[in-house]
PDB file of C-alpha atoms in Angstrom:
ATOM      1  CA  MET A 191       2.012  17.410 -11.350  1.00  0.00           C
ATOM      2  CA  LYS A 192       0.299  19.706  -9.473  1.00  0.00           C
ATOM      3  CA  THR A 193       3.170  20.320  -6.528  1.00  0.00           C
ATOM      4  CA  GLU A 194       4.884  21.897  -9.381  1.00  0.00           C
ATOM      5  CA  SER A 195       2.288  24.870 -10.602  1.00  0.00           C
ATOM      6  CA  VAL A 196       1.803  25.342  -6.617  1.00  0.00           C
ATOM      7  CA  PHE A 197       5.706  26.034  -6.205  1.00  0.00           C
ATOM      8  CA  GLY A 198       5.563  27.408 -10.291  1.00  0.00           C
ATOM      9  CA  PHE A 199       3.070  29.991  -8.372  1.00  0.00           C
ATOM     10  CA  ILE A 200       4.399  31.048  -5.400  1.00  0.00           C
ATOM     11  CA  ALA A 201       7.901  31.389  -7.326  1.00  0.00           C
ATOM     12  CA  GLY A 202       6.445  33.799 -10.287  1.00  0.00           C
ATOM     13  CA  ALA A 203       4.457  35.306  -6.960  1.00  0.00           C
ATOM     14  CA  ALA A 204       7.559  35.899  -5.408  1.00  0.00           C
ATOM     15  CA  ILE A 205       9.109  36.810  -8.279  1.00  0.00           C
ATOM     16  CA  GLY A 206       6.701  39.253  -9.161  1.00  0.00           C
ATOM     17  CA  ALA A 207       6.095  40.528  -5.594  1.00  0.00           C
ATOM     18  CA  LEU A 208      10.382  41.635  -6.008  1.00  0.00           C
ATOM     19  CA  ALA A 209      10.357  43.146  -9.675  1.00  0.00           C
ATOM     20  CA  GLY A 210       7.798  45.545  -8.558  1.00  0.00           C
ATOM     21  CA  VAL A 211       9.211  46.556  -5.561  1.00  0.00           C
ATOM     22  CA  LEU A 212      12.113  47.181  -7.075  1.00  0.00           C
ATOM     23  CA  PHE A 213      11.415  49.018 -10.258  1.00  0.00           C
ATOM     24  CA  ALA A 214       8.652  51.374  -8.278  1.00  0.00           C
ATOM     25  CA  PRO A 215      10.457  54.745  -7.205  1.00  0.00           C
ATOM     26  CA  ALA A 216      11.517  54.617  -3.455  1.00  0.00           C
ATOM     27  CA  ALA A 217      14.216  55.316  -1.630  1.00  0.00           C
ATOM     28  CA  GLY A 218      17.064  53.286  -1.017  1.00  0.00           C
ATOM     29  CA  ASP A 219      15.590  51.916   2.465  1.00  0.00           C
ATOM     30  CA  GLU A 220      12.210  51.927   2.068  1.00  0.00           C
ATOM     31  CA  THR A 221      13.229  49.721  -0.930  1.00  0.00           C
ATOM     32  CA  ARG A 222      14.595  47.258   1.488  1.00  0.00           C
ATOM     33  CA  LYS A 223      11.974  46.954   3.909  1.00  0.00           C
ATOM     34  CA  LYS A 224       9.493  46.625   0.807  1.00  0.00           C
ATOM     35  CA  ILE A 225      11.970  44.153   0.015  1.00  0.00           C
ATOM     36  CA  LYS A 226      12.143  42.007   2.897  1.00  0.00           C
ATOM     37  CA  GLU A 227       8.708  42.128   3.687  1.00  0.00           C
ATOM     38  CA  ALA A 228       7.730  40.391   0.250  1.00  0.00           C
ATOM     39  CA  ALA A 229      10.454  37.959   1.058  1.00  0.00           C
ATOM     40  CA  SER A 230       8.994  36.896   4.482  1.00  0.00           C
ATOM     41  CA  ASP A 231       5.366  36.809   3.091  1.00  0.00           C
ATOM     42  CA  GLY A 232       6.804  35.051  -0.072  1.00  0.00           C
ATOM     43  CA  TYR A 233       9.036  32.679   2.998  1.00  0.00           C
ATOM     44  CA  ASP A 234       5.135  32.400   5.096  1.00  0.00           C
ATOM     45  CA  GLN A 235       3.476  31.072   1.966  1.00  0.00           C
ATOM     46  CA  ALA A 236       5.778  28.474   1.034  1.00  0.00           C
ATOM     47  CA  LYS A 237       6.154  26.914   4.369  1.00  0.00           C
ATOM     48  CA  GLU A 238       1.492  27.144   3.933  1.00  0.00           C
ATOM     49  CA  GLU A 239       1.754  25.309   1.107  1.00  0.00           C
ATOM     50  CA  ALA A 240       4.459  22.896   2.063  1.00  0.00           C
ATOM     51  CA  ASP A 241       3.251  22.261   5.416  1.00  0.00           C
ATOM     52  CA  GLU A 242      -0.211  21.848   3.775  1.00  0.00           C
ATOM     53  CA  LEU A 243       0.719  19.102   1.161  1.00  0.00           C
ATOM     54  CA  ALA A 244       2.905  17.451   3.755  1.00  0.00           C
ATOM     55  CA  HIS A 245      -0.476  16.403   5.558  1.00  0.00           C
ATOM     56  CA  LYS A 246      -2.024  16.131   2.565  1.00  0.00           C
ATOM     57  CA  ALA A 247       1.158  13.313   1.744  1.00  0.00           C
ATOM     58  CA  HIS A 248       0.676  11.672   5.123  1.00  0.00           C
ATOM     59  CA  VAL A 249      -2.960  11.883   4.692  1.00  0.00           C
ATOM     60  CA  ARG A 250      -2.895   9.978   1.887  1.00  0.00           C
ATOM     61  CA  TYR A 251      -0.124   8.021   3.486  1.00  0.00           C
ATOM     62  CA  ARG A 252      -2.335   6.462   6.215  1.00  0.00           C
ATOM     63  CA  TYR A 253      -5.122   5.860   4.039  1.00  0.00           C
ATOM     64  CA  ALA A 254      -2.662   3.569   1.895  1.00  0.00           C
ATOM     65  CA  ARG A 255      -1.283   1.727   4.526  1.00  0.00           C
ATOM     66  CA  LYS A 256      -4.543   1.179   6.519  1.00  0.00           C
ATOM     67  CA  GLU A 257      -5.653  -0.280   2.736  1.00  0.00           C
ATOM     68  CA  MET A 258      -2.807  -1.939   2.868  1.00  0.00           C
ATOM     69  CA  ASN A 259      -3.455  -4.031   6.109  1.00  0.00           C
ATOM     70  CA  ALA A 260      -6.414  -4.556   5.321  1.00  0.00           C
ATOM     71  CA  LEU A 261      -5.580  -6.913   1.810  1.00  0.00           C
ATOM     72  CA  LYS A 262      -3.064  -8.561   4.134  1.00  0.00           C
ATOM     73  CA  LYS A 263      -5.381  -9.457   6.441  1.00  0.00           C
ATOM     74  CA  THR A 264      -7.943 -10.764   3.490  1.00  0.00           C
ATOM     75  CA  LEU A 265      -5.095 -12.891   1.807  1.00  0.00           C
ATOM     76  CA  MET A 266      -4.263 -14.610   5.352  1.00  0.00           C
ATOM     77  CA  GLU A 267      -7.780 -15.152   5.380  1.00  0.00           C
ATOM     78  CA  GLN A 268      -8.340 -17.001   2.180  1.00  0.00           C
ATOM     79  CA  GLY A 269      -4.642 -18.615   2.415  1.00  0.00           C
ATOM     80  CA  GLU A 270      -6.308 -20.001   5.932  1.00  0.00           C
ATOM     81  CA  GLU A 271      -9.225 -21.258   3.999  1.00  0.00           C
ATOM     82  CA  LEU A 272      -7.126 -22.769   0.705  1.00  0.00           C
ATOM     83  CA  LYS A 273      -4.718 -24.980   3.663  1.00  0.00           C
ATOM     84  CA  GLU A 274      -7.889 -26.054   5.415  1.00  0.00           C
ATOM     85  CA  GLU A 275      -9.693 -26.902   2.334  1.00  0.00           C
ATOM     86  CA  ALA A 276      -6.435 -28.728   1.244  1.00  0.00           C
ATOM     87  CA  ARG A 277      -6.415 -30.572   3.892  1.00  0.00           C
ATOM     88  CA  LYS A 278      -9.690 -31.935   4.804  1.00  0.00           C
ATOM     89  CA  ALA A 279      -9.725 -33.514   1.038  1.00  0.00           C
ATOM     90  CA  LEU A 280      -6.467 -34.634   1.686  1.00  0.00           C
ATOM     91  CA  MET A 281      -7.733 -36.547   5.209  1.00  0.00           C
ATOM     92  CA  GLU A 282     -10.623 -37.314   3.150  1.00  0.00           C
ATOM     93  CA  LYS A 283      -7.871 -39.128   0.540  1.00  0.00           C
ATOM     94  CA  LEU A 284      -6.766 -40.830   3.376  1.00  0.00           C
ATOM     95  CA  ASP A 285      -9.582 -41.986   5.016  1.00  0.00           C
ATOM     96  CA  LYS A 286     -10.565 -43.769   1.899  1.00  0.00           C
ATOM     97  CA  LEU A 287      -7.299 -45.642   1.490  1.00  0.00           C
ATOM     98  CA  GLU A 288      -7.541 -46.184   4.534  1.00  0.00           C
ATOM     99  CA  LYS A 289     -10.870 -48.106   4.275  1.00  0.00           C
ATOM    100  CA  SER A 290      -9.721 -49.833   1.440  1.00  0.00           C
ATOM    101  CA  LEU A 291      -6.928 -50.971   3.111  1.00  0.00           C
ATOM    102  CA  THR A 292      -8.747 -52.792   6.028  1.00  0.00           C
ATOM    103  CA  SER A 293     -11.423 -53.831   4.146  1.00  0.00           C
ATOM    104  CA  GLU A 294     -11.120 -57.613   2.600  1.00  0.00           C
ATOM    105  CA  PRO A 295     -10.213 -57.524  -1.140  1.00  0.00           C
ATOM    106  CA  GLU A 296     -12.728 -58.721  -3.245  1.00  0.00           C
ATOM    107  CA  GLU A 297      -9.960 -61.619  -4.876  1.00  0.00           C
ATOM    108  CA  GLU A 298      -6.886 -62.274  -3.706  1.00  0.00           C
ATOM    109  CA  VAL A 299      -3.628 -60.954  -5.435  1.00  0.00           C
ATOM    110  CA  ASP A 300      -0.433 -62.239  -5.361  1.00  0.00           C
ATOM    111  CA  GLU A 301       2.398 -60.410  -4.191  1.00  0.00           C
ATOM    112  CA  GLN A 302       4.819 -62.863  -5.009  1.00  0.00           C
ATOM    113  CA  GLN A 303       3.893 -62.148  -8.624  1.00  0.00           C
ATOM    114  CA  PRO A 304       2.617 -59.102 -11.024  1.00  0.00           C
ATOM    115  CA  GLN A 305      -0.477 -58.913 -12.548  1.00  0.00           C
ATOM    116  CA  GLU A 306      -0.326 -59.081 -16.550  1.00  0.00           C
ATOM    117  CA  ALA A 307      -2.599 -56.206 -18.226  1.00  0.00           C
TER     118      ALA A 307
END
């Protein structure tokens, strides 16, 4: 929205300057010279505005890129923490299972016939 208003202002200024030159009483050579100067000034002003907008866009791009990289790093670190927590929980369960398998059972279980509930 701001970009449109800047370009609108520049276009309006250029049109106003051109209209002022065309309707001012002056000789043909002088009028052409004024038109050329007004066009040159308009071009210079438009170029400055475009350069400024390009610079702002580049700054915003760098900022967004920096923020994106920081977020990516945070997500990777949190992912590593989650993987480590899951690995620890799994190892604990495997240790418990191993201990229960290596300890002597409290009662003998007949492997041939299933127990009734």
